[in-house]
Short mmCIF file of C-alpha atoms and ligand atoms in Angstrom, two decimals:
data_model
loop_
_atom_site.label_atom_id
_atom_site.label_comp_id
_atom_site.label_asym_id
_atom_site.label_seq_id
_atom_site.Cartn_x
_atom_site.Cartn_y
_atom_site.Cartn_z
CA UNK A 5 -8.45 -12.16 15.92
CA UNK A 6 -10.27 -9.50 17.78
CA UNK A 7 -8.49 -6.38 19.79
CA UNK A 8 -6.13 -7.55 22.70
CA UNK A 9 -7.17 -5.39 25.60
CA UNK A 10 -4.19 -3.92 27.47
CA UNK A 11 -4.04 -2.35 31.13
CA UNK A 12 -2.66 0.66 28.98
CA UNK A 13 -6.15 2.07 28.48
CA UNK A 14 -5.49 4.52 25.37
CA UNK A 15 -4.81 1.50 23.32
CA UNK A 16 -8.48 -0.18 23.71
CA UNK A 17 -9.51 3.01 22.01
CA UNK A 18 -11.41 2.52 18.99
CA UNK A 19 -9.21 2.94 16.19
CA UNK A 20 -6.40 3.76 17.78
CA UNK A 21 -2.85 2.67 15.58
CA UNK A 22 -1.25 1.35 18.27
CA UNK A 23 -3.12 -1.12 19.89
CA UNK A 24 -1.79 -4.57 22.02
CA UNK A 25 -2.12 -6.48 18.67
CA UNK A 26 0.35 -3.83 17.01
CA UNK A 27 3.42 -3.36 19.39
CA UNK A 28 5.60 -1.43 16.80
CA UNK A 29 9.28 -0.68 17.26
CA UNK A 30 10.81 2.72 17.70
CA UNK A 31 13.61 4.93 19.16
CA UNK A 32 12.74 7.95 21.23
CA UNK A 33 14.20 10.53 23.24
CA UNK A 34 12.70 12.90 25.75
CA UNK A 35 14.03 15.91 26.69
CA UNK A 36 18.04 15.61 28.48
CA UNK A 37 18.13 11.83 27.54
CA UNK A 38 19.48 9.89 24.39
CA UNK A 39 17.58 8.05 22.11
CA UNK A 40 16.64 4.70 23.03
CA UNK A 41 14.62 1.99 21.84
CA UNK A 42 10.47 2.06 22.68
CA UNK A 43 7.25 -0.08 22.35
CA UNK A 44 4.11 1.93 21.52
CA UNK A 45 1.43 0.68 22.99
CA UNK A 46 -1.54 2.94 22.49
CA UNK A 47 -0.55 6.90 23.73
CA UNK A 48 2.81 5.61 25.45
CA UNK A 49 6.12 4.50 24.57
CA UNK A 50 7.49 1.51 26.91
CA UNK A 51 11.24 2.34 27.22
CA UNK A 52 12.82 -0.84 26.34
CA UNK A 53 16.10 -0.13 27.57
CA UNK A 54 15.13 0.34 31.18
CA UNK A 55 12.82 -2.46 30.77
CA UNK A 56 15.62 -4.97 30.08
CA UNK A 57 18.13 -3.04 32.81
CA UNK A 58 15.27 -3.71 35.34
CA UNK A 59 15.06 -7.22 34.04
CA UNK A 60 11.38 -7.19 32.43
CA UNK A 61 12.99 -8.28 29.51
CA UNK A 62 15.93 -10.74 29.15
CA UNK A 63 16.03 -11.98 25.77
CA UNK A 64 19.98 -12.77 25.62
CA UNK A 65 23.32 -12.94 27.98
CA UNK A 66 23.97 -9.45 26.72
CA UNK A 67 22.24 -5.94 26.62
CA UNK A 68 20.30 -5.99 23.23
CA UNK A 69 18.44 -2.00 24.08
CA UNK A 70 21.63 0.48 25.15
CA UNK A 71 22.09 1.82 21.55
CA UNK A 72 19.84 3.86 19.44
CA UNK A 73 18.21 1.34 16.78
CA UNK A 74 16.53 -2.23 16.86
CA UNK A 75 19.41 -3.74 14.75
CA UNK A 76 20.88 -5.71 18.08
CA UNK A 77 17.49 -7.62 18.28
CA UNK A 78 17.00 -8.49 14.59
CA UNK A 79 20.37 -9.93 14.56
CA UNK A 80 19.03 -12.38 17.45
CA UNK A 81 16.89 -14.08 14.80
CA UNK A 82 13.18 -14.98 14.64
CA UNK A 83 12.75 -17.09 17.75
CA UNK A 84 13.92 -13.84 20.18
CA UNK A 85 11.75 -12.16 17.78
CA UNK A 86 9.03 -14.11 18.51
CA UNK A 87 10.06 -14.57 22.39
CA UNK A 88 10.22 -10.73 22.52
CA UNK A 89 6.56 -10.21 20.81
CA UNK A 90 5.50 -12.96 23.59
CA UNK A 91 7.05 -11.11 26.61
CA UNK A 92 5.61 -7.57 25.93
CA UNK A 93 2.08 -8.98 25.17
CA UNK A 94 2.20 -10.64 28.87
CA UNK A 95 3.66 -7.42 30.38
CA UNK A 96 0.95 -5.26 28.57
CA UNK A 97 -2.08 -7.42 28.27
CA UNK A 98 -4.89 -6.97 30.67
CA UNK A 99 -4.11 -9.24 33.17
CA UNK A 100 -0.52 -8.66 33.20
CA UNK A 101 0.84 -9.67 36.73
CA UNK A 102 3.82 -7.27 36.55
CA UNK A 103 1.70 -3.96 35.61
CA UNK A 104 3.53 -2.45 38.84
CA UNK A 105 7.36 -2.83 37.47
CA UNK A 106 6.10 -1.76 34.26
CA UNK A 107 4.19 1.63 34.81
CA UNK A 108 6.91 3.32 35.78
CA UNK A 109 8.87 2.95 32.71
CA UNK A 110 6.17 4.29 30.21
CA UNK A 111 6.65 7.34 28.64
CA UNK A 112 3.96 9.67 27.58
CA UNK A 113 4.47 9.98 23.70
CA UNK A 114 3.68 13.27 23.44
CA UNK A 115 6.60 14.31 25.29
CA UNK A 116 8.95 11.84 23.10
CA UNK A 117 10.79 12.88 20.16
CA UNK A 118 11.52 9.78 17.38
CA UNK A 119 14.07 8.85 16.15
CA UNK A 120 15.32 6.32 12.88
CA UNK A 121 14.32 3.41 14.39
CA UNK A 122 17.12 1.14 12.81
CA UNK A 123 20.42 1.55 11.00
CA UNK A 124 20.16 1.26 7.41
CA UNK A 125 22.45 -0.81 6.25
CA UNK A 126 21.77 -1.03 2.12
CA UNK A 127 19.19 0.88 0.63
CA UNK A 128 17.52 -0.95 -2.55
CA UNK A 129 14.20 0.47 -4.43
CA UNK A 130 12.49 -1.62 -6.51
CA UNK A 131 9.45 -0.69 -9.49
CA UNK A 132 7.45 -3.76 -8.74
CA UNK A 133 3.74 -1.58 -9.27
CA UNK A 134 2.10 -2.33 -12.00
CA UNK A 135 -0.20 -0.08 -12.55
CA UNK A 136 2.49 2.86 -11.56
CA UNK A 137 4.70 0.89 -14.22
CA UNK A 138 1.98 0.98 -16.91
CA UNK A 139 1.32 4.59 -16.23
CA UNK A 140 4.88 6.17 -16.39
CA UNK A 141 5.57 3.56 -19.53
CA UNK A 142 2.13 4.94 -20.64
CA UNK A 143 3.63 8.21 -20.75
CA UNK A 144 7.10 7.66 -22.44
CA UNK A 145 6.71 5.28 -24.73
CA UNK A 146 3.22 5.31 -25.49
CA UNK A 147 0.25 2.60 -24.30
CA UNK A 148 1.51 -0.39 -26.77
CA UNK A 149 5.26 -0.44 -25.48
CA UNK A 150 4.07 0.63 -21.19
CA UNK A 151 6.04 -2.37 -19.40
CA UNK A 152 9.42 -3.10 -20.51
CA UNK A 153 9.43 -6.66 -21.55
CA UNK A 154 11.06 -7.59 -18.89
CA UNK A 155 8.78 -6.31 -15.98
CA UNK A 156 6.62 -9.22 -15.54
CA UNK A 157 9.77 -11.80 -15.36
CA UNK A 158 11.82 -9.98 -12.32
CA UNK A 159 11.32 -6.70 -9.44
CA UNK A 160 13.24 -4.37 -11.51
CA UNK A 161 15.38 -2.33 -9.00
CA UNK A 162 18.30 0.09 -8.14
CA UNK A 163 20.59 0.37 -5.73
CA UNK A 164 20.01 3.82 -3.39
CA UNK A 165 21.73 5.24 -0.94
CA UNK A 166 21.60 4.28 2.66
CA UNK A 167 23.02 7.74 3.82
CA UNK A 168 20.31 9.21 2.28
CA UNK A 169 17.32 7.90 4.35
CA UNK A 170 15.68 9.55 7.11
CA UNK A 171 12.93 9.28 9.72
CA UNK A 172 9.55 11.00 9.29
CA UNK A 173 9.34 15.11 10.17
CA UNK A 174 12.76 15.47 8.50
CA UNK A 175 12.74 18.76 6.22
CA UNK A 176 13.74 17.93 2.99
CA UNK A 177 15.55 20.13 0.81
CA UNK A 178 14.78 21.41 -2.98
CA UNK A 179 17.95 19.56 -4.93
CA UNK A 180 19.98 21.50 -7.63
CA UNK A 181 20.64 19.05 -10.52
CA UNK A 182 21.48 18.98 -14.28
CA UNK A 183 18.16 19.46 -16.37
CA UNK A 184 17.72 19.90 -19.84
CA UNK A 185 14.02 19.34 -21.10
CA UNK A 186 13.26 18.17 -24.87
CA UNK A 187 13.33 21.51 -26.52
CA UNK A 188 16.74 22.65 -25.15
CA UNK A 189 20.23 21.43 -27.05
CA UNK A 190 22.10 21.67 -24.00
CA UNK A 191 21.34 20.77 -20.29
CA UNK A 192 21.81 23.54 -17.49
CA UNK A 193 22.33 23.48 -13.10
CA UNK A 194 18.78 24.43 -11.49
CA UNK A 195 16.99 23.49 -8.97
CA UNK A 196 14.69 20.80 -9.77
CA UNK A 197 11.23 21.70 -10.85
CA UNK A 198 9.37 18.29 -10.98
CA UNK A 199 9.91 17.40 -7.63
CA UNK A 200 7.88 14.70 -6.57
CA UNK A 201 6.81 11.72 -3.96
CA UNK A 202 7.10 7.99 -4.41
CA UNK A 203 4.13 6.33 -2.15
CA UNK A 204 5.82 3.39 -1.28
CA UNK A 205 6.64 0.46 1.68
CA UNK A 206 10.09 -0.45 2.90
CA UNK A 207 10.48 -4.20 3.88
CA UNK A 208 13.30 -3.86 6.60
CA UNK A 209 15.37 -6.95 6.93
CA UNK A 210 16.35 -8.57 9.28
CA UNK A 211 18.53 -11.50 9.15
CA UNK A 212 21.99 -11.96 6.82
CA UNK A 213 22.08 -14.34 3.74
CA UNK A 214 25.35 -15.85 1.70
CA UNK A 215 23.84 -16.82 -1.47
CA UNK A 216 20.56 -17.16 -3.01
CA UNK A 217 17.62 -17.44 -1.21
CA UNK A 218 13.82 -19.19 -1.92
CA UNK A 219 10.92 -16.38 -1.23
CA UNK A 220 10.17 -18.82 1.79
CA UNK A 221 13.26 -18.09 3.21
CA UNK A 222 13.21 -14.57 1.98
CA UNK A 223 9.45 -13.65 3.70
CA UNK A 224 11.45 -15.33 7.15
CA UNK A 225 14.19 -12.78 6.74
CA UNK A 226 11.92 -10.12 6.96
CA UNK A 227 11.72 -7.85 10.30
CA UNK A 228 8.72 -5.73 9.97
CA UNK A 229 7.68 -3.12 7.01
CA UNK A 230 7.48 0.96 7.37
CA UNK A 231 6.21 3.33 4.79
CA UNK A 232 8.09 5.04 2.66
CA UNK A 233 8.39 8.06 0.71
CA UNK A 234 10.96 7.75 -2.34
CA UNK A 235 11.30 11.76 -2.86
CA UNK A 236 11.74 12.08 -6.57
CA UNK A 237 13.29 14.89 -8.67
CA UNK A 238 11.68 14.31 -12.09
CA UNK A 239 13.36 16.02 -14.30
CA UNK A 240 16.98 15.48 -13.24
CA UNK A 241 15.71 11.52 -13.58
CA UNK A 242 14.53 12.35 -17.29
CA UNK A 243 18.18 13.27 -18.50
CA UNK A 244 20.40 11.33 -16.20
CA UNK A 245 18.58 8.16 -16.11
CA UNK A 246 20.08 6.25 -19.38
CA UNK A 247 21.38 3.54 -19.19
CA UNK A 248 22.21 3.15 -15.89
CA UNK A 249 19.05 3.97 -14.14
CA UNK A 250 18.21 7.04 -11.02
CA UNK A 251 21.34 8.33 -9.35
CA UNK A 252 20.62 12.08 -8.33
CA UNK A 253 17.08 12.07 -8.66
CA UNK A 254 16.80 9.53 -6.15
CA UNK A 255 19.51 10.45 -3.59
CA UNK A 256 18.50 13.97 -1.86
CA UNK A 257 16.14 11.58 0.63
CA UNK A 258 13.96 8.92 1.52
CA UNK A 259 11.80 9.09 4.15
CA UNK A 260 10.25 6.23 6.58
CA UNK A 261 7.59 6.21 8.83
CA UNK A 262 8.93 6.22 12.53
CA UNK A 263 7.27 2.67 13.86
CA UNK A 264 8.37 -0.83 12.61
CA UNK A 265 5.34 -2.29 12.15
CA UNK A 266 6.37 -6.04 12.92
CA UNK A 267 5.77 -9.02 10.53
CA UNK A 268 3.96 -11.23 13.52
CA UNK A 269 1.50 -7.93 13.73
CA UNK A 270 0.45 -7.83 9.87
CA UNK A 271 0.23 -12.06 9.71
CA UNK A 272 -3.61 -11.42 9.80
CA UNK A 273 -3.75 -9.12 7.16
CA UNK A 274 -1.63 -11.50 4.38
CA UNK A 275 -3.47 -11.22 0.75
CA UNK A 276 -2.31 -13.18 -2.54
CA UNK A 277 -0.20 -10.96 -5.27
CA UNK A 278 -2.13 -10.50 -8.21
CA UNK A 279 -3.04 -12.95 -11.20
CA UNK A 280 0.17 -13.61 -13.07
CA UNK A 281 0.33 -13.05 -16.74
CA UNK A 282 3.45 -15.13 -17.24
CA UNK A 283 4.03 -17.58 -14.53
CA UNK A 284 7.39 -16.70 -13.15
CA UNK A 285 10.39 -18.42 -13.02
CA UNK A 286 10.87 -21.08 -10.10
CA UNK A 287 12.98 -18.64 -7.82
CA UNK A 288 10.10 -16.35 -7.99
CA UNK A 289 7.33 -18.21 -8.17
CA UNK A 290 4.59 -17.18 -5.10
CA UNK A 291 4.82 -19.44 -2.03
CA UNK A 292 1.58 -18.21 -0.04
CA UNK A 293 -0.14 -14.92 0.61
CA UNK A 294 3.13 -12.62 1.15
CA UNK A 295 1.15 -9.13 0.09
CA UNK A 296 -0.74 -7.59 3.11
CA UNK A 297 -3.89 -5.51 2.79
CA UNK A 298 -2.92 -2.26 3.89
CA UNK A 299 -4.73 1.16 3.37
CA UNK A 300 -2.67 3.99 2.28
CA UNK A 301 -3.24 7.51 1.91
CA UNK A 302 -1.65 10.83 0.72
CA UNK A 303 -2.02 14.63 1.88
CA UNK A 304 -0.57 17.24 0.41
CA UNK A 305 -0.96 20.71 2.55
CA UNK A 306 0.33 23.65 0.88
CA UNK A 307 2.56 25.74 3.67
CA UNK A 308 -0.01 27.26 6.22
CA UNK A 309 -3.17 25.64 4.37
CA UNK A 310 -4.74 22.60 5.54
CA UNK A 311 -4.03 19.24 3.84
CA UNK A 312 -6.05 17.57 0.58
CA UNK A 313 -5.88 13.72 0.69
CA UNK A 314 -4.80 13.39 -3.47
CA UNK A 315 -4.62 9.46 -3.27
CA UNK A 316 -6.00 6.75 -1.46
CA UNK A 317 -4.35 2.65 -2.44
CA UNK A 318 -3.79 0.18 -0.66
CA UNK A 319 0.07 -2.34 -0.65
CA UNK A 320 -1.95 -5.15 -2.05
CA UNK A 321 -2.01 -3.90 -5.83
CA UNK A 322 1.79 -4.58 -5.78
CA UNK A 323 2.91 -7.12 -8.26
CA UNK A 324 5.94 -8.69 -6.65
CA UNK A 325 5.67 -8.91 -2.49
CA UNK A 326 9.09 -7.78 -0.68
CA UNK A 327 9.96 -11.83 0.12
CA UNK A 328 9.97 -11.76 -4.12
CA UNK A 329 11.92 -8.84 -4.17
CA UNK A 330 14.69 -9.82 -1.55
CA UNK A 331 14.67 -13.33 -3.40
CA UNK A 332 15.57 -11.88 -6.61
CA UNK A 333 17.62 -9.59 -5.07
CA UNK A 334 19.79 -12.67 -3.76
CA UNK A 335 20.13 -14.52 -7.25
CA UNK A 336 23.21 -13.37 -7.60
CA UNK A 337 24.88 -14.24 -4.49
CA UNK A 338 24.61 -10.58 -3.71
CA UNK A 339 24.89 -11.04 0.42
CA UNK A 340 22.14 -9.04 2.35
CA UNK A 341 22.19 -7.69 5.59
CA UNK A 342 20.58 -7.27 8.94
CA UNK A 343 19.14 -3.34 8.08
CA UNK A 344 18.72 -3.51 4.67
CA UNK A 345 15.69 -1.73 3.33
CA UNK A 346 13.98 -2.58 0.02
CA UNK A 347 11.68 0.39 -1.54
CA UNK A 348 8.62 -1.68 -2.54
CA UNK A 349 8.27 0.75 -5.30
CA UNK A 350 5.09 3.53 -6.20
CA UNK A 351 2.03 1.92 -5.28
CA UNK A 352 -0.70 2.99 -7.87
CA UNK A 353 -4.33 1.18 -8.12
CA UNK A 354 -6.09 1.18 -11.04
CA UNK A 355 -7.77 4.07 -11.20
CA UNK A 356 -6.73 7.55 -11.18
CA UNK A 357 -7.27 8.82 -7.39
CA UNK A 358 -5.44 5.13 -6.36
CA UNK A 359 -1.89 7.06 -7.70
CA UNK A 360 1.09 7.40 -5.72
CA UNK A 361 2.96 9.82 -7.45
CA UNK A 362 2.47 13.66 -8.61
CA UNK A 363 3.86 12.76 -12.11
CA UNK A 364 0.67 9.98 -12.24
CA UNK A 365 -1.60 11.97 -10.51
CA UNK A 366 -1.00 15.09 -12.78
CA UNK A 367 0.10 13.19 -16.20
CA UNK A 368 3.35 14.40 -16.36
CA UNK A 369 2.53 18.15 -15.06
CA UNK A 370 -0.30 18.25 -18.01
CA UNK A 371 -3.21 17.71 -16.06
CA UNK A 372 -2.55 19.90 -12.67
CA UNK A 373 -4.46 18.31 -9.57
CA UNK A 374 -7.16 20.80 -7.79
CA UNK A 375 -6.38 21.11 -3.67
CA UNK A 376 -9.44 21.54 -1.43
CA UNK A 377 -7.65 25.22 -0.91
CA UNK A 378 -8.05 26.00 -4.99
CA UNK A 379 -4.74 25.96 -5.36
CA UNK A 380 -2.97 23.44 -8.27
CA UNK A 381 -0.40 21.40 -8.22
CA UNK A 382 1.38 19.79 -10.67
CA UNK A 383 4.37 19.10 -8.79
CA UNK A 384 5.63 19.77 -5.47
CA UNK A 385 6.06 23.88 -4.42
CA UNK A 386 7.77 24.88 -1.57
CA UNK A 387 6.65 24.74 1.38
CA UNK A 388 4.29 21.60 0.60
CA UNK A 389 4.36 19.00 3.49
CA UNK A 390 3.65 15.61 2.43
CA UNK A 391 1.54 13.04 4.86
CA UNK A 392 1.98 9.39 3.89
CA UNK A 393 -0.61 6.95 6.15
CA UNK A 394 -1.41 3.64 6.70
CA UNK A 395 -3.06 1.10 8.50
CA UNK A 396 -4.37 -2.33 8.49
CA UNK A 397 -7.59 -2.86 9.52
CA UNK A 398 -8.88 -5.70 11.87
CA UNK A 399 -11.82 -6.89 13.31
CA UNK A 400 -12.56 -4.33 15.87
CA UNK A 401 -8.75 -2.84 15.86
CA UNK A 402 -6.65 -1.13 13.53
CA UNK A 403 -2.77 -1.89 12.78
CA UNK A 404 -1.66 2.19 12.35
CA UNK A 405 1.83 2.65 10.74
CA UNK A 406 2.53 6.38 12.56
CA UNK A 407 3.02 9.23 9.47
CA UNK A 408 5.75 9.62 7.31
CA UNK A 409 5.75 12.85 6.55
CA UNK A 410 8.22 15.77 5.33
CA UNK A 411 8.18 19.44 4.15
CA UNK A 412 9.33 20.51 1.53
CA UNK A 413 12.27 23.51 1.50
CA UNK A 414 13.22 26.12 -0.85
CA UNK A 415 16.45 25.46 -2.91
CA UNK A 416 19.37 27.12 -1.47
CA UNK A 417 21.31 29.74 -3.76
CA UNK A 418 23.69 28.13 -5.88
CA UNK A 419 25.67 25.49 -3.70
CA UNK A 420 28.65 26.09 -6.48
CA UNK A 421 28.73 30.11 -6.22
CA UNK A 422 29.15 30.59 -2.80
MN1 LIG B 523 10.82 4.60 -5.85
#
């Protein structure tokens, strides 16, 4: 499919994310007004709520755009999904009829601020990456014993913390957690030194389920994907971690990218997961291209310096797609709902500038990286903001994701001797 031309002009630029084949899903405010939900469609936002009070839109009997998320029209289902995607491409295309009742309700996006563009309603990460897998098992238990046997049977995962996840240009805050590295006897309360990022997607989804689920149904109940960044504190994960898994390490935030990028927009862009090495279990097995080639990229700018990409990957070196993950998630009769978000987990490639973590990129703090400024990092200093980006890329067009990005803040004094 080649780029859709739209009467909005800044979209048919050349590479610009947000083109008519994109239409990606956000809530914005401008100065004096609430947050609302908004189409972009190349340098504007289309304000969706006074598109449906004006009538543009009427997808249901009932206001689906007065409050501040997309969760209304996900719980709709896929046909309004689909009728929605329909509508806006025939009030935005070229040769849109209606141009005149539209204009008016664009909103230059410069002069919006975003917003979380859904409610989360669970919050589950998964460790689905092989190669990020290999690497941190690499590291811990040696090269022979890397993947836990049971990694290439089932999307290992954890359940996070909804109230913990925030929209893109959120500061984020230095934790204070219990460390105690290998030489100590006894732990201690610091703030974290191995702070970290997780380059990751989040699978949003959007439709309930009462019992286990196929991955056929399980790539239908998903909305649209963001990326993700699953801030990590390494070194309270190192003591706290057995048996039970990440609990603090995992829980001072997660950030997403602002946009839903929708399903119907990524279709082209569908790629196979990789070459299994045990076939998996019926309730896993693949049922059709459910991976999507996406590029990703990382910058890290220390505070006042400009940014170093330190890793370029792309979604499709996952090993289990989200539609795998949500299945498995389901096995249990484990209900899901309309705003959960799975955590795809780190997406690594094979080689060492395709990793999506400091603790990769540096092996374990031993091998700091070099930043175009000189500086090193290891891990995360304060001050660092983090840039994640992505996009898919089309014939002639470009599916952009918006950045997720976050700075990082010193650690407050000692929250427990104030
Ligand atoms: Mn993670």
């Amino acid at each position: 499919m080649p780029l859709m031309k739209s009467w909005v002009t800044s979209a048919n630029a050349q590479g610009h994310p947000f083109p008519l084949n994109n239409l990606p899903y956000g809530v914005f405010s401008t100065e004096g007004t609430d947050p609302r939900p908004g189409v972009a469609i190349g340098d504007m936002i289309l304000d969706m709520e006074a598109a449906e009070a004006d009538g543009l839109i009427t997808l249901a009997d009932y206001p689906l755009f007065d409050v501040p998320f997309w969760n209304e029209l996900m719980e709709e289902g896929p046909a309004v999904w689909a009728a929605l995607r329909a509508r806006l491409n025939a009030l935005l295309a070229e040769d849109a009829s209606e141009r005149d009742k539209v204009e008016p309700l664009l909103v230059p996006m410069a002069e919006a601020e975003l917003h979380m563009p859904f409610a989360v309603s669970e919050f589950t990460d998964f460790y689905a990456g092989r190669h990020h897998a290999t690497n941190v098992g690499t590291m811990f238990r040696g090269a022979e014993n890397a993947l836990p046997p049971n990694w290439l049977h089932i999307p290992i995962g954890y359940n996070g913390r909804a109230s913990s996840v925030v929209v893109s240009g959120t500061e984020i805050r230095r934790p204070w957690g219990q460390l105690k590295s290998p030489d100590q006897d006894l732990p201690a309360f610091l703030p974290s030194r191995r702070f970290d990022l997780e380059l990751e997607m989040g699978a949003i989804v959007g439709m309930t389920s009462d019992g286990p689920v196929s991955v056929e149904e399980a790539d239908d109940m998903i909305f649209g994907y963001v990326l993700l960044n699953d801030w990590s504190a390494r070194d309270i994960q190192a003591w706290e971690y057995q048996p039970l898994g990440p609990f603090q390490a995992k829980a001072t935030a997660t950030s997403i990218s602002p946009w839903i990028v929708t399903k119907a927009a990524l279709e082209p862009f569908r790629v196979d997961t990789p070459e299994r090495q045990f076939e998996l279990l019926d309730h896993l097995k693949d049922a059709g291209p459910m991976l999507y080639d996406i590029k990703l990229a990382v910058d890290l700018a220390p505070e006042g310096q400009p940014a170093t990409t330190i890793a370029r990957t792309n979604y499709r070196e996952m090993y289990y797609s989200s539609a795998q993950q949500l299945a498995h998630h389901s096995t249990s009769g484990c209900p899901m709902n309309v705003g959960d978000l799975l955590g795809s987990g780190t997406i690594s490639g094979a080689t060492k500038p395709e990793r999506g973590s400091l603790l990769e990129l540096s092996w374990g703090g031993k091998e700091p990286l070099t930043l175009d400024t000189g500086e090193e990092r290891a891990f995360l200093e304060d001050g660092d903001t983090l840039t994640l980006k992505g996009f898919a890329e089309g014939d002639g067009y470009i599916i952009g994701f918006g950045d997720c990005t976050g700075q990082l803040l010193p650690a407050l004094d000692d929250p427990y001797k104030r």
